[in-house]
Short mmCIF file of C-alpha atoms and ligand atoms in Angstrom, two decimals:
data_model
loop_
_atom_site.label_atom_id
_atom_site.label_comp_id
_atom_site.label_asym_id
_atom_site.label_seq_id
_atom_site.Cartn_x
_atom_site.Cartn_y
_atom_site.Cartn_z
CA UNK A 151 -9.03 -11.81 -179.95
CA UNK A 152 -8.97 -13.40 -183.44
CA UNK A 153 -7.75 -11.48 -186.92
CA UNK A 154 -11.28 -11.17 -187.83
CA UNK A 155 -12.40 -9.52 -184.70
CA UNK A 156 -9.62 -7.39 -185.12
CA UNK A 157 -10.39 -6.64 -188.81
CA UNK A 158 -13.77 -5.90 -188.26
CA UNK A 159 -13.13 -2.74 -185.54
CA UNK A 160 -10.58 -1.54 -187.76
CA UNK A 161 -11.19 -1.81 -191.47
CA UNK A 162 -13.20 1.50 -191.29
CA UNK A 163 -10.22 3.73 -190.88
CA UNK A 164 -9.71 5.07 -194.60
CA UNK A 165 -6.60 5.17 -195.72
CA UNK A 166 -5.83 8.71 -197.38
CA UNK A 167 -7.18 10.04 -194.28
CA UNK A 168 -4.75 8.63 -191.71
CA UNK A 169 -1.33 6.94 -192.49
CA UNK A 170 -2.50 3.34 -191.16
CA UNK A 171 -4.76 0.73 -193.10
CA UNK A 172 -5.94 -2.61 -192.26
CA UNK A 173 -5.79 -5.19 -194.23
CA UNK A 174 -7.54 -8.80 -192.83
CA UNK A 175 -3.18 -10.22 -193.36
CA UNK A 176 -2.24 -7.16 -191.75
CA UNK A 177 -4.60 -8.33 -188.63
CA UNK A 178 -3.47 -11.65 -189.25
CA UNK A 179 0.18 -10.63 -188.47
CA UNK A 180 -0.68 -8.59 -185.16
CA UNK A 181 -3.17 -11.08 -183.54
CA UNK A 182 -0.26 -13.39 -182.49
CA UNK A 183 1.64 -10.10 -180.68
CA UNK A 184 -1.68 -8.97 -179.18
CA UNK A 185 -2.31 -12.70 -177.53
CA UNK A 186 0.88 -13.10 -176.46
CA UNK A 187 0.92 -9.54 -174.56
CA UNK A 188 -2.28 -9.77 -173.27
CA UNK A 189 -1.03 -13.73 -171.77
CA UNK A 190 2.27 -11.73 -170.79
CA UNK A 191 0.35 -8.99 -168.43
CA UNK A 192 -1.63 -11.49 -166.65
CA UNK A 193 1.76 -13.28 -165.79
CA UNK A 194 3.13 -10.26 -164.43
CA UNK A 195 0.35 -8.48 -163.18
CA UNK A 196 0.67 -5.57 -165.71
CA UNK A 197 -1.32 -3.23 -166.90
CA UNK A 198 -1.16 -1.39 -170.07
CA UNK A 199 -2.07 2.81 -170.12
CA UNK A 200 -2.53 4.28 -173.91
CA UNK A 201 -2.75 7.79 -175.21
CA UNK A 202 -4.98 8.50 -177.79
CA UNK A 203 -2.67 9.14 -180.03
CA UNK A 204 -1.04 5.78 -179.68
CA UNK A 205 -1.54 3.38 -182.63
CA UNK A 206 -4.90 1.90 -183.04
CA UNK A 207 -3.97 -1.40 -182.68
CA UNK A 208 -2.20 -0.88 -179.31
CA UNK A 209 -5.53 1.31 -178.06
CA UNK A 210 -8.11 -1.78 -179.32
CA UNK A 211 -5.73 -4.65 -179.19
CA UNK A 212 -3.83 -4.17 -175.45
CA UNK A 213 -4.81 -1.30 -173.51
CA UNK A 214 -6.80 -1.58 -170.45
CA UNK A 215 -7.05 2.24 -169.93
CA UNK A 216 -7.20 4.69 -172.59
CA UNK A 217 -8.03 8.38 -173.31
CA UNK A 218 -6.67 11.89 -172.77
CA UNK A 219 -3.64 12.94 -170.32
CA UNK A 220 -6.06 14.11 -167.74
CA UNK A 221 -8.00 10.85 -167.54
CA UNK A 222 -4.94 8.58 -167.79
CA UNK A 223 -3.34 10.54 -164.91
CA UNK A 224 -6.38 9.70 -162.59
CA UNK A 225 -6.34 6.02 -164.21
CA UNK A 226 -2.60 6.17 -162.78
CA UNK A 227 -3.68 6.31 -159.01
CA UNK A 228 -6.31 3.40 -159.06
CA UNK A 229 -4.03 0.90 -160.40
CA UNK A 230 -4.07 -2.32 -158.32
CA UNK A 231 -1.33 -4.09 -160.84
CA UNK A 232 2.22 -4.86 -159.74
CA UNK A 233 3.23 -3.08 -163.39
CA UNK A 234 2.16 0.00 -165.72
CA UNK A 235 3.55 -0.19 -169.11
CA UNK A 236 2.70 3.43 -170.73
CA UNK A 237 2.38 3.75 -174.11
CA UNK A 238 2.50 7.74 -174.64
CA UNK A 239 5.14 10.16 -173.62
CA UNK A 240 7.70 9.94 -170.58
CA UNK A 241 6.15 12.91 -169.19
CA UNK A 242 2.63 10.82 -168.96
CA UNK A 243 5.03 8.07 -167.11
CA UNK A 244 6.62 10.08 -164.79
CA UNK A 245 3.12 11.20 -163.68
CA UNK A 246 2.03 7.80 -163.28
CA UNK A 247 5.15 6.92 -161.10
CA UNK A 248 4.83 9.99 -158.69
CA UNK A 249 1.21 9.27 -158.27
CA UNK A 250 1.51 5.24 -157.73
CA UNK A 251 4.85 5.25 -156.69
CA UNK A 252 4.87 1.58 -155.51
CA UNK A 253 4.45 0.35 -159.42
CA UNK A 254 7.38 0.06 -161.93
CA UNK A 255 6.32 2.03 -164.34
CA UNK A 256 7.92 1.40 -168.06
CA UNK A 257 7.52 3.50 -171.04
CA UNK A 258 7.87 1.13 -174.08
CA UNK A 259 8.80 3.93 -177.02
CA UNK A 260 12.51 4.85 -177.61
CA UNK A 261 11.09 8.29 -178.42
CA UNK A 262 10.11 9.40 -175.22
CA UNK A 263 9.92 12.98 -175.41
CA UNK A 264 7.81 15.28 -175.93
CA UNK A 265 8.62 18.69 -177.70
CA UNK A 266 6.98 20.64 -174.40
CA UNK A 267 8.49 19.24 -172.37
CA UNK A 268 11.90 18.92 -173.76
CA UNK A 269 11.30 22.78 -174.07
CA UNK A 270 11.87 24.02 -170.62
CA UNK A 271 14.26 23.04 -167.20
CA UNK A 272 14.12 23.53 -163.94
CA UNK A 273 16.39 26.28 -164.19
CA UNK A 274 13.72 27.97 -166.50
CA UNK A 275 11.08 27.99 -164.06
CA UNK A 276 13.53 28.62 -160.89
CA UNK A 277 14.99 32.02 -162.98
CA UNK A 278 11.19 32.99 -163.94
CA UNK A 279 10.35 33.09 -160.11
CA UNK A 280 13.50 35.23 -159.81
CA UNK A 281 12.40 37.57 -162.16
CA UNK A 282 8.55 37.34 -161.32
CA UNK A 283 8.29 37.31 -157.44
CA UNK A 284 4.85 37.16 -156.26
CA UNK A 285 3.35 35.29 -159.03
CA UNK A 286 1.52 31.97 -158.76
CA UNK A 287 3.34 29.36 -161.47
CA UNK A 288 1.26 27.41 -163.54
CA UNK A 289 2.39 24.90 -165.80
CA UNK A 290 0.83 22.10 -168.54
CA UNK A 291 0.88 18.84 -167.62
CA UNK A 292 3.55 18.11 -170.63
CA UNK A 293 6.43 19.29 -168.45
CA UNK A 294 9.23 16.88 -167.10
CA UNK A 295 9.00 15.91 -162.61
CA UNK A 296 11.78 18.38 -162.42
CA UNK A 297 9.76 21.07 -163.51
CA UNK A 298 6.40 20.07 -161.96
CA UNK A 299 8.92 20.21 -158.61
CA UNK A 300 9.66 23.94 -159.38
CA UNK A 301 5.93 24.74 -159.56
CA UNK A 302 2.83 25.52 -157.98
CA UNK A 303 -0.16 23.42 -160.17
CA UNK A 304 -0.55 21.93 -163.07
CA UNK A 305 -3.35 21.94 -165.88
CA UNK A 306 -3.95 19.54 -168.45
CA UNK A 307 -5.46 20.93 -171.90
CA UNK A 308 -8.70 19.40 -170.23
CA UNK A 309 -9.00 21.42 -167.42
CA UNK A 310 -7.01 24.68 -168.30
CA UNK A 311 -9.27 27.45 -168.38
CA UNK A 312 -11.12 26.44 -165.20
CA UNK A 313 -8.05 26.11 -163.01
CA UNK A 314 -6.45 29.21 -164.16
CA UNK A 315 -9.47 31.07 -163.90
CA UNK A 316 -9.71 29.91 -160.06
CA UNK A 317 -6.22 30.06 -158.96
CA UNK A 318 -6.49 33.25 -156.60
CA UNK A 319 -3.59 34.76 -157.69
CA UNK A 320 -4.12 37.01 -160.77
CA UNK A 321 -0.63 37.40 -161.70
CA UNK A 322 0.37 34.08 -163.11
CA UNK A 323 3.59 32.47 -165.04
CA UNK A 324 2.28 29.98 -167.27
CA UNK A 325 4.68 27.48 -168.52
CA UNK A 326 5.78 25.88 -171.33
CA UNK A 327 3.45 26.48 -174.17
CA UNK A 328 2.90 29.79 -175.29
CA UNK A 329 0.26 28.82 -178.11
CA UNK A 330 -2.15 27.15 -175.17
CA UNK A 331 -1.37 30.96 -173.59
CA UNK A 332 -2.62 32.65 -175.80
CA UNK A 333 -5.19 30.73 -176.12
CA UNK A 334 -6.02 31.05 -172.59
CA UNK A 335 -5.35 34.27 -172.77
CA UNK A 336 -7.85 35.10 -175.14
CA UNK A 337 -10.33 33.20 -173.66
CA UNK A 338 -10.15 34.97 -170.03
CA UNK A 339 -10.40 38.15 -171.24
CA UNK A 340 -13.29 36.65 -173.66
CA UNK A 341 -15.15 36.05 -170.45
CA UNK A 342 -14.17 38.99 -168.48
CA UNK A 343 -11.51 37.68 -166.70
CA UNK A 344 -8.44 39.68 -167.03
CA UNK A 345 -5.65 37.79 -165.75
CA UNK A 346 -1.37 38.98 -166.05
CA UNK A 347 -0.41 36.15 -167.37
CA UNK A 348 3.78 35.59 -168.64
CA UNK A 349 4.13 33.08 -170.91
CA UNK A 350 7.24 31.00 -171.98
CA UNK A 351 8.38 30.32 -175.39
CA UNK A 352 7.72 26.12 -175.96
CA UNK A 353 5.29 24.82 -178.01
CA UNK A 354 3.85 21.34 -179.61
CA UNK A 355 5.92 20.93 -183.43
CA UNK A 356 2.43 18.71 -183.88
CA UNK A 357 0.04 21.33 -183.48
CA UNK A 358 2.09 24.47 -184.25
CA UNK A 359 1.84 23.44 -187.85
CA UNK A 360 -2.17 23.89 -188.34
CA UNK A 361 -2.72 26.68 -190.52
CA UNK A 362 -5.97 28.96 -190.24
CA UNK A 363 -6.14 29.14 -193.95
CA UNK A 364 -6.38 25.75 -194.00
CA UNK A 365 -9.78 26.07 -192.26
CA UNK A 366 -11.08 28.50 -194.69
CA UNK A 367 -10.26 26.30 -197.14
CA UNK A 368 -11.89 23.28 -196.42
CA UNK A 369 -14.96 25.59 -194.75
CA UNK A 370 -15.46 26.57 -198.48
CA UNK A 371 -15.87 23.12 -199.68
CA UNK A 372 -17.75 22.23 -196.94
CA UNK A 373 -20.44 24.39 -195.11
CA UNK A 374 -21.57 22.56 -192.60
CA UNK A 375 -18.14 21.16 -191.21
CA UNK A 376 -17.37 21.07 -187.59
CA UNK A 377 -13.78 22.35 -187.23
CA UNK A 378 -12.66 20.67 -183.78
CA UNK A 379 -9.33 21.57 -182.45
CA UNK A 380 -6.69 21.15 -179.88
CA UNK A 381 -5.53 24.39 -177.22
CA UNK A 382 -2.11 23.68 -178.20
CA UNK A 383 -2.84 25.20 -181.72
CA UNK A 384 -2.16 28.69 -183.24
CA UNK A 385 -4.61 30.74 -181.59
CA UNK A 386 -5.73 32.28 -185.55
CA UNK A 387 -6.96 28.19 -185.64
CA UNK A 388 -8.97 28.04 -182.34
CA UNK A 389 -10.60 31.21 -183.46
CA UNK A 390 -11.96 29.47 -186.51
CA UNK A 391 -12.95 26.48 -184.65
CA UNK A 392 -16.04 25.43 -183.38
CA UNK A 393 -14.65 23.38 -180.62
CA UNK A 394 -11.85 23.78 -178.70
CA UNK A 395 -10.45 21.14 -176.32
CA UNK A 396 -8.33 18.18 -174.90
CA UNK A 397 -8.22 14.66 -176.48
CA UNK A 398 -11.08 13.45 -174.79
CA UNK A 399 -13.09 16.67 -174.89
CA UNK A 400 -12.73 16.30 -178.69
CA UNK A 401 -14.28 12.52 -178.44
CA UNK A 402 -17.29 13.58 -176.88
CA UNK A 403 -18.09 16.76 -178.53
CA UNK A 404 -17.96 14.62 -182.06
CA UNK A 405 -20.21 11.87 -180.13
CA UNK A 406 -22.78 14.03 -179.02
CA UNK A 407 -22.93 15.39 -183.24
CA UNK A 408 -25.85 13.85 -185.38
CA UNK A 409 -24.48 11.31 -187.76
CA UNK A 410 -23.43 12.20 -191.13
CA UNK A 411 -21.49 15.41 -189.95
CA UNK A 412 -18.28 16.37 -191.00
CA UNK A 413 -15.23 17.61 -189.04
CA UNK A 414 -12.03 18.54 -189.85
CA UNK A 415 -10.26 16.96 -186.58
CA UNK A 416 -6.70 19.55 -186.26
CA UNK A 417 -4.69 17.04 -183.88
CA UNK A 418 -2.31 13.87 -183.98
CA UNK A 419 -4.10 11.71 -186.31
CA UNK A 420 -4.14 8.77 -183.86
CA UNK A 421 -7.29 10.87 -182.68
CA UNK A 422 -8.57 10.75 -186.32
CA UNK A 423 -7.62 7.21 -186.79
CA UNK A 424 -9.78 6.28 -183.50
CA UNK A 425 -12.57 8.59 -184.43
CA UNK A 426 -12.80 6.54 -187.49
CA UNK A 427 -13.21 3.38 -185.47
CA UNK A 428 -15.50 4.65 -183.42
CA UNK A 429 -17.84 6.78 -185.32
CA UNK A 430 -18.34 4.99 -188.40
CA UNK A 431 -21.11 7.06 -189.62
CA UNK A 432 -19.33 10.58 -189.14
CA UNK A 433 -17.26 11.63 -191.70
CA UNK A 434 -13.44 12.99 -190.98
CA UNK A 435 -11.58 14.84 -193.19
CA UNK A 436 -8.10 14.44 -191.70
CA UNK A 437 -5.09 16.30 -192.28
CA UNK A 438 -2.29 13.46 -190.84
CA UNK A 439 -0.12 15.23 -188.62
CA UNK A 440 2.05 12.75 -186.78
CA UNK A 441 3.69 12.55 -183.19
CA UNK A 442 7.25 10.67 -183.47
CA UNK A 443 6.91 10.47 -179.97
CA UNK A 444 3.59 9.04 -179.22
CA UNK A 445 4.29 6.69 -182.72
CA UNK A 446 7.59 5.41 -181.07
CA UNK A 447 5.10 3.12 -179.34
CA UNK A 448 4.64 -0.16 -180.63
CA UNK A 449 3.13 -3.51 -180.47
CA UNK A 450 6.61 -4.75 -181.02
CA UNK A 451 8.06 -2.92 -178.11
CA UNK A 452 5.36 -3.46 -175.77
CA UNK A 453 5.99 -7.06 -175.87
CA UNK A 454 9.64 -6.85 -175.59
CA UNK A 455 8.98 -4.61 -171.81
CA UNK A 456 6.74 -7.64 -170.82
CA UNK A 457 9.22 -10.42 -172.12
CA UNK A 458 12.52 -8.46 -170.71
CA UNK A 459 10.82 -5.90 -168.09
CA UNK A 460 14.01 -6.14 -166.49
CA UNK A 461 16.03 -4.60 -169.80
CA UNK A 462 13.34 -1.75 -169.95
CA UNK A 463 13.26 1.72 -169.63
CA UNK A 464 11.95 2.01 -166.26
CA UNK A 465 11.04 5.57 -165.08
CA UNK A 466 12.67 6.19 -161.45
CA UNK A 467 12.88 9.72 -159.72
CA UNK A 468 14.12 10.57 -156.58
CA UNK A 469 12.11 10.70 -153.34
CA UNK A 470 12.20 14.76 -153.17
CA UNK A 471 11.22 15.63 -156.70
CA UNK A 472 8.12 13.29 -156.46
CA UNK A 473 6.89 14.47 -153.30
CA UNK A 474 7.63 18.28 -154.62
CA UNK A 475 5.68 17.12 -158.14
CA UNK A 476 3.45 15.34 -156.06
CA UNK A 477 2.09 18.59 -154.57
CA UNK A 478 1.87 20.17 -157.61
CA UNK A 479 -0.11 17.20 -159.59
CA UNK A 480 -2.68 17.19 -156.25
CA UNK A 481 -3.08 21.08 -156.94
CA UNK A 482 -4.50 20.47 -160.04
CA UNK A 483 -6.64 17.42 -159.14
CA UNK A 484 -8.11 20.28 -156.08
CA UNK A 485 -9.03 23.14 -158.66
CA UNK A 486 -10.08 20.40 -160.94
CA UNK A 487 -12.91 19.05 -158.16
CA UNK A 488 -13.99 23.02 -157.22
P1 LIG B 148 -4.50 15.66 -174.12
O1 LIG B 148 -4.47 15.97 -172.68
O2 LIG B 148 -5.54 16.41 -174.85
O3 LIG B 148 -4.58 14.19 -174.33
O4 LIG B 148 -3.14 16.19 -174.79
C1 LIG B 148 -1.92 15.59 -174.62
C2 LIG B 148 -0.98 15.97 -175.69
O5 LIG B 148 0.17 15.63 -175.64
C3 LIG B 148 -1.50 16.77 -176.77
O6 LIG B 148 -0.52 16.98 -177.72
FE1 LIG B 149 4.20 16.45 -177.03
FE2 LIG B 149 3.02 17.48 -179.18
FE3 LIG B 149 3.59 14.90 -179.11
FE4 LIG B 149 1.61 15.91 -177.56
S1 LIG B 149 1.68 15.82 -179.79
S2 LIG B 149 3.20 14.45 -176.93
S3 LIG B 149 2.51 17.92 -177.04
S4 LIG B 149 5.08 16.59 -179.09
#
């Protein structure tokens, strides 16, 4: 890839809107990084798996598989490569590991976390079940393999509403994020559904921190904006939104708009950023609302995994919590396919 190439995929993210900007030097800087990682994964038969919410440059520049956490967990299991290098969350890694367990898997960021998932144990779930007998436990995808072990499926923010809505059980103990709850909540009973559902008390400091009146705000200045949304918001925000979904869901429910409309996008702004990139002609008014997690991931560190793999953070789990978080990830991939 040259700086040009580069330049020309990325100059149409506005700055204002999102925190980065390219510059044709600012290209010129990163092209040498990009070459020498994509020369570096072909020597060690490595792949590279991006969120999203990763920075633009890593998405365009390196990845070879991109998108959502539901997508990127199926990419996972058809890797052929010796090597996944994950840029995301360690939570997104550890699902790649227990579902190609052969591959090292490295997660590149120094900020691995992820506020869900740092928000509940094993303990949590294990006391829940205590108090709870009988109930079928559900919990998001953003949990750690320790507390995927402790449960019965998992959902991603993709997939949520249908897999709940399945699961044959109608007492459920949905875990970590109470805001995706509620918002489940509201949409079973919506449809007719009614579900017991106990929630626990975690939720996303990204997406906690969108405002309702924020909508009616920028609804007043703008009539015909398309408010599009993420489940892990306030519930008062997916109320006022006129789509509601994962990552990915977002990408093609913007796609499928006519050109010239404009949406107020209430996620990470990596999503903005790439919607920028990729739908020129649509106009985003962007609140930025940054991950330090997902942003821990850089072009910088990706390149130091490939030159030092060995000095990496390499995820490793042992044999009886994958095979327990195994059965829980294959859960969800079942409902998913009903
Ligand atoms: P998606 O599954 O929509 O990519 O969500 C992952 C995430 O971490 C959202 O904050
Ligand atoms: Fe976790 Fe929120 Fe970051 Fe997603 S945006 S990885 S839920 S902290």
């Amino acid at each position: 890839m040259t700086a040009q190439e580069l330049f020309d995929r990325l100059k149409s993210i506005q700055p204002g809107a999102v925190l980065c900007s390219y510059t044709m030097e600012y290209c010129e800087k990163l092209i040498p990084i990009i070459n020498e990682i994509n020369e570096l994964k072909k020597e060690r038969n490595a792949v590279i798996l991006a969120h999203s919410y990763v920075a633009p440059e890593i998405v365009l520049g390196v990845a070879d598989y991109d998108g959502d956490s539901f997508k990127l967990s199926q990419d996972a299991t058809k890797v052929q490569a010796d090597m996944i290098i994950f840029a995301a969350v360690r939570f997104m890694g550890e699902t790649a590991k227990i579902l190609n367990p052969t591959k090292e898997v490295i997660i590149p960021g120094p900020l691995s976390g992820c506020s869900l998932a740092d928000s509940i144990t094993a303990e949590d779930v294990r006391n829940l079940r205590a108090k709870y007998p009988g109930y079928t436990v559900a919990c998001y995808i953003n949990t750690t393999a320790d507390v995927k072990a402790e449960c019965d499926v998992c959902v991603t923010s993709s997939n949520v509403y249908k897999i709940i809505s399945n699961l044959p059980n109608d007492k459920i103990i949905f875990v970590p994020d109470r805001l995706m709850g509620a918002n489940l909540q509201e949409a079973l009973e919506k449809n007719g559904i009614h579900k017991e559902i106990v929630l626990f008390s975690g939720c996303c400091y990204v997406h906690e921190k969108y405002d309702p009146e924020l909508i009616s705000f920028f609804r007043s200045q703008n009539p015909n904006l398309r408010v599009v949304s993420h489940p892990e918001c306030h519930p008062g925000v997916a109320l006022l939104s006129d789509y509601v979904g994962s990552t990915g869901q977002m990408v093609k429910y913007i796609k499928d708009q006519p050109e010239g409309t404009p949406f107020l996008l209430l996620t990470e702004c990596g999503l903005n950023a790439r919607m920028h990139y990729e739908f020129p002609n649509k106009q985003f008014i962007g609140s930025c609302s940054m991950c330090k997690f997902m942003k821990s991931n850089s072009l910088e560190n990706i390149l130091e995994s490939l030159r030092h793999p060995k000095k990496a953070a390499k995820v490793e789990l042992s044999a009886d919590v994958m095979a327990r978080a195994k059965h829980c990830i294959d859960e969800m991939f079942r409902y998913a396919a009903m």
